[in-house]
Coordinates of C-alpha atoms in Angstrom, one line a residue:
M119 CA -4.6 36.2 1.3
L120 CA -2.4 37.6 4.1
K121 CA -5.4 39.0 5.9
I122 CA -7.3 35.6 5.8
K123 CA -4.3 34.0 7.1
N124 CA -3.8 36.6 9.9
L125 CA -7.6 36.0 10.9
L126 CA -7.0 32.1 10.6
F127 CA -4.0 32.2 13.0
A128 CA -5.8 34.2 15.5
L129 CA -8.8 31.7 15.5
L130 CA -6.1 28.9 15.9
L131 CA -4.7 30.5 19.1
L132 CA -8.4 30.5 20.5
L133 CA -9.3 27.3 19.4
P134 CA -9.8 24.4 22.0
Q135 CA -8.0 21.3 21.3
F136 CA -8.2 17.5 20.5
F137 CA -8.2 14.1 22.0
F138 CA -6.2 11.2 20.8
A139 CA -5.7 8.0 22.9
Q140 CA -4.5 4.4 22.8
Y141 CA -6.7 1.4 21.9
T142 CA -9.8 1.9 23.7
D143 CA -13.5 1.4 23.1
V144 CA -13.6 4.0 20.5
I145 CA -11.3 4.6 17.4
N146 CA -7.9 6.1 17.8
S147 CA -7.3 8.2 14.6
N148 CA -4.3 10.2 13.7
R149 CA -6.7 12.7 11.7
P150 CA -7.1 15.4 11.2
G151 CA -3.5 16.3 12.4
E152 CA -0.4 15.3 10.9
T153 CA 1.2 14.0 14.3
M154 CA 1.7 10.3 14.6
S155 CA 0.5 9.1 17.9
A156 CA 2.8 7.0 20.3
Y157 CA 0.1 4.1 20.6
A158 CA -0.7 1.3 18.1
V159 CA -4.1 0.6 17.1
G160 CA -3.9 -2.8 18.8
K161 CA -3.0 -6.3 17.8
S162 CA -5.1 -7.7 14.6
V163 CA -6.9 -4.2 14.5
I164 CA -7.0 -2.7 11.1
Q165 CA -7.7 1.0 10.6
G166 CA -8.1 3.3 7.4
E167 CA -8.0 7.1 7.6
I168 CA -8.8 8.9 4.3
G169 CA -9.2 12.5 3.5
V170 CA -9.6 15.1 0.7
Y171 CA -8.3 18.7 0.7
G172 CA -7.9 21.8 -1.3
I173 CA -4.8 24.1 -1.7
K174 CA -4.1 27.4 -2.9
E175 CA -0.5 28.8 -3.3
K176 CA 1.0 32.1 -4.3
H177 CA 4.8 32.5 -4.8
D178 CA 5.8 36.4 -4.8
L179 CA 9.1 35.7 -5.9
L180 CA 8.5 33.4 -8.9
N181 CA 5.4 35.0 -9.8
Y182 CA 2.9 32.3 -10.0
D183 CA -0.4 31.2 -8.3
A184 CA -1.4 27.6 -7.7
S185 CA -4.7 25.9 -6.8
G186 CA -5.8 22.4 -6.8
F187 CA -6.8 19.4 -4.4
G188 CA -5.4 16.3 -3.3
T189 CA -6.3 13.1 -1.3
D190 CA -4.6 11.3 1.5
L191 CA -4.8 7.8 2.8
S192 CA -3.3 5.9 5.8
I193 CA -3.8 2.2 6.4
R194 CA -2.7 1.3 10.0
Y195 CA -2.5 -2.6 11.1
G196 CA -1.6 -4.0 14.3
A197 CA 0.4 -7.2 14.1
F198 CA 2.4 -9.9 16.1
L199 CA 2.7 -7.6 19.5
E200 CA 0.1 -5.0 20.9
K201 CA 3.1 -2.4 20.7
L202 CA 3.7 -2.8 17.0
E203 CA 1.9 -1.2 14.2
F204 CA 2.5 -1.3 10.4
I205 CA 1.5 2.0 8.5
L206 CA 1.2 2.7 4.8
D207 CA 0.8 6.5 4.1
L208 CA -0.3 7.6 0.5
Q209 CA -0.7 11.4 -0.8
Y210 CA -2.0 12.2 -4.2
Q211 CA -1.9 15.9 -5.2
M212 CA -3.1 17.7 -8.5
E213 CA -2.4 21.4 -9.1
N214 CA -2.8 24.0 -11.9
F215 CA 0.0 26.7 -12.0
D216 CA -0.5 30.0 -13.6
T217 CA 2.3 32.5 -14.3
P218 CA 2.2 36.0 -16.5
Y219 CA 3.5 34.0 -19.3
T220 CA 2.0 30.3 -19.2
S221 CA 0.0 27.8 -17.4
Y222 CA 0.9 24.2 -16.5
K223 CA -0.5 21.3 -14.3
K224 CA 1.4 19.2 -11.8
N225 CA 0.1 15.8 -10.4
N226 CA 1.7 12.8 -8.7
F227 CA 2.2 11.1 -5.7
R228 CA 3.4 13.6 -3.0
Q229 CA 4.1 11.1 -0.6
T230 CA 4.4 7.2 -0.5
V231 CA 5.8 5.9 3.0
L232 CA 5.6 2.3 4.2
G233 CA 7.0 1.5 7.7
A234 CA 6.3 0.3 11.2
K235 CA 6.0 2.0 14.8
Y236 CA 6.8 0.2 18.1
L237 CA 6.0 1.4 21.6
I238 CA 9.2 1.4 23.5
Y239 CA 7.9 3.0 26.7
D240 CA 4.4 3.3 28.3
P241 CA 4.3 5.1 31.7
Y242 CA 0.4 4.5 31.8
K243 CA 0.8 0.6 31.4
N244 CA 1.1 0.2 35.1
P245 CA -0.4 3.1 37.1
S246 CA 0.9 3.2 40.8
K247 CA -2.2 5.1 42.1
E248 CA -6.0 4.3 41.7
A249 CA -8.7 6.7 41.0
N250 CA -10.1 8.7 44.0
I251 CA -14.0 7.9 43.7
Y252 CA -14.6 10.8 46.4
S253 CA -12.7 13.8 44.7
Y254 CA -13.1 14.7 41.0
R255 CA -10.4 17.4 41.5
A256 CA -8.0 14.9 42.8
N257 CA -8.3 12.9 39.7
H258 CA -8.1 15.7 37.1
S259 CA -5.4 17.9 38.9
F260 CA -2.0 18.1 37.3
K261 CA 0.5 15.4 38.4
W262 CA 4.2 15.5 38.1
R263 CA 4.4 12.1 36.7
E264 CA 2.3 13.3 33.7
L265 CA 5.6 15.0 32.4
I266 CA 6.7 11.5 31.7
P267 CA 5.6 10.7 28.2
A268 CA 5.0 7.5 26.3
V269 CA 7.7 7.0 23.6
S270 CA 7.6 5.1 20.3
I271 CA 10.0 4.9 17.3
F272 CA 8.9 4.8 13.6
A273 CA 11.1 3.3 10.8
G274 CA 10.3 3.3 7.2
A275 CA 10.9 4.1 3.5
N276 CA 10.1 6.7 1.0
F277 CA 9.1 5.2 -2.5
V278 CA 9.5 7.7 -5.3
G279 CA 8.8 7.1 -8.8
A280 CA 10.7 8.6 -11.9
D281 CA 9.8 12.0 -13.2
N282 CA 7.6 12.9 -10.1
P283 CA 7.3 16.8 -10.1
Y284 CA 7.2 16.8 -6.3
Y285 CA 10.8 15.1 -5.8
F286 CA 14.0 17.2 -6.3
S287 CA 15.5 14.6 -8.9
P288 CA 13.7 13.3 -12.0
D289 CA 15.2 9.6 -11.0
G290 CA 13.1 7.5 -8.9
A291 CA 14.3 6.5 -5.5
I292 CA 14.0 4.6 -2.1
S293 CA 15.2 6.4 1.0
P294 CA 14.7 5.9 4.8
K295 CA 12.5 7.8 7.2
V296 CA 12.7 7.7 10.9
A297 CA 10.8 9.4 13.7
L298 CA 10.8 9.7 17.4
V299 CA 7.2 9.9 18.8
T300 CA 6.4 11.2 22.3
Q301 CA 2.9 11.6 24.1
N302 CA 1.9 13.0 27.2
L303 CA -1.6 12.8 28.8
F304 CA -2.8 15.7 31.2
G305 CA -5.8 16.1 33.5
G306 CA -6.7 12.3 33.3
G307 CA -6.3 12.1 29.5
R308 CA -8.6 15.3 28.9
W309 CA -5.4 17.0 27.4
V310 CA -2.8 15.3 25.2
F311 CA 0.5 16.7 23.9
V312 CA 2.2 14.8 21.0
T313 CA 5.6 15.5 19.5
N314 CA 7.1 14.0 16.3
I315 CA 10.9 14.6 15.6
I316 CA 11.5 13.3 12.0
A317 CA 14.4 12.6 9.8
D318 CA 13.2 12.2 6.1
Y319 CA 14.9 11.2 2.7
I320 CA 17.9 10.3 4.6
G321 CA 20.9 9.6 2.3
T322 CA 19.6 11.6 -0.5
D323 CA 21.1 15.0 -1.9
Y324 CA 18.4 17.0 0.3
P325 CA 17.7 15.2 3.5
S326 CA 14.8 16.9 5.3
Y327 CA 14.5 17.2 9.1
G328 CA 11.4 18.5 11.0
Y329 CA 9.1 18.5 13.9
I330 CA 5.3 18.4 14.7
L331 CA 3.8 19.4 18.0
T332 CA 0.2 18.9 18.5
L333 CA -1.9 19.9 21.6
T334 CA -5.3 18.1 21.8
H335 CA -8.6 18.2 23.9
G336 CA -11.6 16.4 24.0
F337 CA -14.8 18.5 24.7
N338 CA -17.0 15.7 25.3
A339 CA -17.8 12.0 24.3
K340 CA -18.4 13.1 20.6
W341 CA -16.2 16.2 19.8
S342 CA -12.7 17.0 20.0
G343 CA -10.3 19.6 18.5
F344 CA -6.6 20.3 18.1
V345 CA -4.1 22.9 17.3
E346 CA -0.6 22.0 15.7
N347 CA 2.6 23.6 14.5
Q348 CA 4.8 21.7 12.0
G349 CA 8.2 22.8 10.7
Y350 CA 10.6 21.2 8.5
K351 CA 13.9 22.2 6.7
S352 CA 16.0 21.1 4.0
D353 CA 18.4 22.7 1.3
F354 CA 15.4 21.8 -1.2
Y355 CA 12.4 23.3 0.8
S356 CA 11.8 24.7 4.4
D357 CA 8.5 25.9 6.0
A358 CA 6.3 26.2 9.3
I359 CA 2.8 25.5 9.3
V360 CA 0.0 26.1 11.7
R361 CA -3.0 23.8 11.8
G362 CA -6.2 23.4 13.5
G363 CA -9.5 21.5 13.3
A364 CA -12.2 19.5 14.9
A365 CA -13.5 15.8 14.9
Y366 CA -16.8 14.0 15.5
L367 CA -17.2 10.5 16.6
L368 CA -19.9 9.0 14.7
S369 CA -19.7 5.6 16.4
P370 CA -17.1 3.7 18.4
N371 CA -15.3 2.8 15.1
M372 CA -16.1 5.9 12.8
Q373 CA -14.9 9.4 12.9
V374 CA -15.3 12.5 10.5
D375 CA -13.1 15.4 10.5
A376 CA -12.4 18.9 9.2
S377 CA -9.0 20.9 9.3
I378 CA -7.3 24.0 8.0
S379 CA -3.7 25.0 7.6
T380 CA -1.5 27.8 6.8
N381 CA 1.9 29.3 6.8
F382 CA 3.5 32.9 7.2
K383 CA 5.8 33.2 4.2
N384 CA 5.2 34.2 0.6
T385 CA 7.5 31.8 -1.2
P386 CA 5.1 30.3 -1.3
S387 CA 2.2 31.4 0.9
I388 CA -0.1 28.3 1.4
L389 CA -3.7 27.8 2.5
Y390 CA -5.1 24.2 3.0
G391 CA -8.5 23.0 4.0
G392 CA -9.8 19.5 4.1
V393 CA -12.3 16.9 5.4
G394 CA -11.9 13.3 6.5
F395 CA -13.0 10.0 7.5
S396 CA -11.6 7.3 9.7
W397 CA -12.9 3.8 10.1
R398 CA -11.7 0.9 12.5
Y399 CA -12.2 -2.9 12.2
D400 CA -11.6 -4.6 15.6
Q401 CA -13.7 -7.5 15.6
W402 CA -10.7 -9.9 15.3
Y403 CA -9.1 -8.2 18.3
K404 CA -12.5 -8.5 20.3
N405 CA -12.8 -12.2 19.2
K406 CA -9.4 -13.0 20.4
Q407 CA -10.0 -11.3 23.7
D408 CA -13.3 -13.3 24.2
E409 CA -11.2 -16.3 23.8
N410 CA -8.7 -15.4 26.3
K411 CA -11.5 -14.9 28.9
A412 CA -13.0 -18.1 28.1
R413 CA -9.6 -19.8 28.4
D414 CA -9.0 -18.1 31.7
R415 CA -12.3 -19.2 33.1
A416 CA -11.7 -22.8 32.1
K417 CA -8.4 -22.9 33.8
K418 CA -10.1 -21.5 36.9
N419 CA -12.8 -24.0 36.7
P420 CA -11.7 -27.1 34.8
D421 CA -14.7 -29.3 36.1
N422 CA -17.2 -26.8 34.7
E423 CA -15.4 -27.0 31.4
K424 CA -15.8 -30.8 31.2
A425 CA -19.5 -30.5 31.9
I426 CA -20.1 -28.0 29.2
D427 CA -18.1 -30.1 26.7
Y428 CA -20.2 -33.1 27.6
Q429 CA -23.4 -31.2 27.5
E430 CA -22.5 -30.0 24.0
K431 CA -21.7 -33.4 22.7
E432 CA -25.0 -34.7 24.1
R433 CA -26.9 -32.0 22.1
K434 CA -24.9 -32.9 18.8
R435 CA -25.7 -36.6 19.5
K436 CA -29.5 -36.1 19.7
A437 CA -29.6 -33.7 16.7
K438 CA -27.9 -36.4 14.7
Y439 CA -30.6 -39.1 15.3
E440 CA -33.7 -37.0 15.6

């Protein structure tokens, strides 16, 4: 497995990276990486991101091998404000463990998190410079202001049931989780760098602190890719993971993806591989935008609005008696 992981690491270093963005004409999915983007999906937009993965572990110290699979689901909904997003993250995992003396199974929810994310600063909201239609280089060259990131905060809670083998205590618990999220756009948005600084299981016997760094790039209108480093540390478990993958846009509201992950320790060594699908429903958002545009047009030309209303009433009157 060590040779396989060394090869994967080399490939990850050479892998071009992926593109995520705020709400646009195409879906903004957090998959297939683990970082949470700084931007919300948009007010009244609902989005689902689901995946399945396989896992293989080997622990040299405890002398066991494990293999299994799992599924993860994230439901995102923008409500009340454009900058606000509510998030439900679920992960269920099933594993078979083999030791020299016995075999056993472990399965349960590895993660159940409910929370909200709010964008507190967006440096791209009011751009001070318009695009230069005469120079491609001027539009895509590095600019110092790109070092200023968008900033969001996430606050939520972990919900753990009793007798969960993925938790350090047999008792169920509810514990806070918070994260600071930053996002930089480089080269006109072709390159994106996202960071998550996370404090998890706050107030428990084993709080966890971690980070996720993701560098992303869009190859073209359909393909994108990423490379990622994740680390977390607690008295219960610590690890560092590298991850990479690709995503393909099926339509403005649908995306498929694939990724692979590994670490560089043997207590245990892990190897993950998975595929996923993201889907967005934004018709409520579009309907609201159409209503706002119609209202703005009516305010600019109230006489035309009255004429249209009169014509509509006349059509209804004729239809009633014909």
